[in-house]
Phi, psi and omega in degrees: 000129178304150175251155171283137177281136171295143176296140182264129187278155187181188182288146182244027186299140174278318177279128183230124180287135172261114177246341178210138181228141174254125186251114184209098184225148170265332167275099185283003183307119187054019185289330177289317181297307185295313176305319182289324183294309182308317179290333177284346173265013181076020190269124176289137178255122171261142184204178183223160167039238184293328182294313182290323176292324177298312182295322180293311184298340171285347177103351184285151175267120191234134177251119187298136173313321177302320181286325179288335183260336184080014171235126181299161164296144186210169181052058178054026176091002177301321182247112179216307185250006179281069189215141178310323186291331172277297186298320176297324176294334178272321186267348171315125176274116174305132181082008171262120192290330181289313178307309189302314180296323181291321179298321176293325177282325179274000183053047181252136183256134174303139168242124194277324197221129175234123169250116192210150159243151179275157175302133182293070192291318183296320175301317181291320179298307178310324187279001183077029185288154179289178180307307182293328177291324176299316181299326179299329182267025174268113182282135179253299185296323186302294179311328178292312179290329183289313177293325170308311182292317187290318180302317180254051186282354174300334188231332189245142168252131187251120181253116187241004182211144172306323183291355170274347188298309190301322179301317174300316188292307181309315183289317188287324179296313187283347183233035178052054178065030184245155168245165185256159182292323184299313188289316184291326176298315179304305169303327175291317172322306186293319188290315175302315182296319179288325184286327171305306191300318192285315178292325174304328184283326178285328179290333181289324186297304183317306185309312178295314175303330181268007177060033163301113179312311192227067183298144164298140188231133166245117174263136176247121183260125178248107178317116169262326183214125180281144174250155182298321175197179176269236173292337178222163184300334185271000177261076184235141017275170179215153180197151167272118177247140174275151170281087194060237187263356181294126186296160177282159178280343168223170179239155184263128174268338176189149181084174185239091179293153178258180187295304176294332180301317188283334170303302173309316183294320183290329179281316184294314178305310182299321184296307188295324179296305179295328164305316176303312185299314189291320182256346187057025169244149171303137190229147177223155171217148177248108181252144174220132175049041170075019172212153181284130165278345180191151173206157189184155176246167191278100172238133182301144180292137169289166170302321190286317177307309181303320180291313186288340176267359180066032180258358186281334178259003184266133182268070179225126179279128185275087173290161186311302182307310179306310181295314173305318167288327177301309188294307171325305193284320176284356177299324187200061188295351172289312179290331180282356170306119181072041188276176165247112189269149178223141180227140184282321196243178182301130181274116180274180174297324183288325176298317176295333178288320183301312179297326184307325191263003181259144174292097181222156176272324187179180190208144170242138174201175192270342185189163181216128179296151184296321180286326176294325184281324172299323178294317181283335184288339177277343174305148180057034174075025178096001187258003184298136175276131174236117178247146178250113187280155169267104175304328180266014176293142185229114181290154178298163187278339176247143175246151180223148185216150173245126182229112174052045176075012174245153183251135176234139177235143168210164169292136176302138180283089183256012180290134186264125175270118174235181177302334181293334178300339185260011193293324192271086182263125197240014185250168171308305167290098192240032172239131176251121187282173178304310178303319183297310173309315182300316197286319182299314176299316180293320178296312187283336177280321176291336178284330171305333174247029174251140173300127184272155001291145184222151172207141182217150180244139177223144172212161176043044173072012188230137164292132176242358181188121179240123172254110191232145168080018177275137177289335183248129184292318179295330171284336167302313185296321178292310174292323173295320185293331180295330182282324178296314180301318182292328187280328182273328175300333178296343176272352180294148184307320179296322176290315178297338180271354182300137190254096187277158165290149176305138171095350174290122187292157187294317186289335170292317180296322175297313174299330188285320189289322182299305182307315176303321180291313183293318170077350179279051188296154151274167178299310190292321178297310178305320180301310182295322178296326182283345183285355188268003193238143176284327181227113185290129181299140171291144179310146169263113192282162177295323175293326179286321174305307183302314179301324185287309179306333181293343183270359171280130176209168176085007185283139176254131175257131178236153178220144181275007174194180186287153178270131179280343177211169181290347190303319180294337172284329168299310174315305179298333184292342179269009187239023167082015196271134179241338182233149183221144167227135180207167184294321187084170175101016174264150167301344180267000179319315178295330186281321175298318168307310179300321173301312179304318175297323183296316182267010181051050171266139170265126184231126174264137173253122192276328188083007188233123169273138184227046176297141190219113173228000000 
């Protein structure tokens, strides 16, 4: 069993003068600016290869590492910095008499700062390079200097990214060319994290090349943004992290997103991006607690929909993006209260105007018109969250999660649903119209990002009922069906004709209409509800509801897995369902097909389960 080494005594001064720096970077961003600053502070610059060339071309005096060590670069550059005069200069403990004597005897000069990047191993792999090329881009000297500098951070500052240059310059400017122990320790931690990520990437690559079914994986989480708390206020600390050096899929343009906001944004953005691909229409989603309250694509409103959504009196031009979000929000506006919005396309001023009047926490979209960004950033007293997504972001192939001290890994659900997914129609009614295909895709893609079990109904390019997170599939169908009834009955003449008092806010009007449709008031609740009207509405009877619901048809029903029994189809038959999409694969498939035939529904079996947890 290995024994631990005792700590080596030396100086513990916080401020350390930088007299000599070694620069060896593959990313030349701002290296001339940084080198010029260091030279201006009297720092001797040591460098290698391309970095030395870049600095010299900028007029800086640079000493080659080979001149410093007295040994040439060799073996096609594989050996440059692996030398006692480099590692001794980095690792020597300042203020330790034995180390100082060793340095004197071996003519080793101290190195106080190391600026380096590692060979671009992951980028080489991502380009599809062959095995030998990837291996050649495994850095050896870089990680050695990085770890040596981080280990000896009491005296040496290790700089691994151009993003750190300004902090170093600010500190040296304020402290007479010295760095502090706080900065050195912070950068040492970042260096060790980088080293762990780098080695993990190499180990994962080799495991994959050896066809190891379940390779050991090292994951490096780099805190990028401190969060107020996690799911609940007691869950602190909390942070948004980058996976090693991989950039995040979006940047914060305004506000301070929380843990659940970011989960909503990540799922909602994937949903609308996939809807855009599948339908070739601008798409939007309205998320709450990591499931869509609504989702839609840009399909023009009917006159009655416009009135039910209170757009007939608003002077807003419904551009495609504005239309998509309006439909998504109006699927279930009660549940969408305080939502997180997502848009697949550019957010124009009209879309911002639609959002301006809604109670919402934030939005994620690929781009914003300047005036639209200004409108949105002013919401919630300037605290409205605006995230700008990277349309070209590519997520890692595998996903990892930690729960209760256990790690889970799975391949990301990267299946893309298209019209081809709906090709296998198994019922007597075997024709799907273009609008039916669109609505089935809207439903199925929405359920891909809904907590399972889930069932959803769509029509006119709009989710009109989402039933999420139920243990029984028929309960999902009933829960979503209740939302369908409320959505459609909001278009009933009695509902459209309700006479509200002046000053009743729009969300209060929405809530009042929903309660009128439901009708199950307590006496105390009814009295309060009636105070909102100039004319108290006559009750909407069950017979009137049933008669109106009978006029609904053409609804598309999607399920995130197969139907185990026909009961969900029986429920759907009362909600105007004409089209069904489900995975299939149950022993009960013949009974489900028979039920659809009885109700003259066309059903596609997709062969794709879409569980989401």
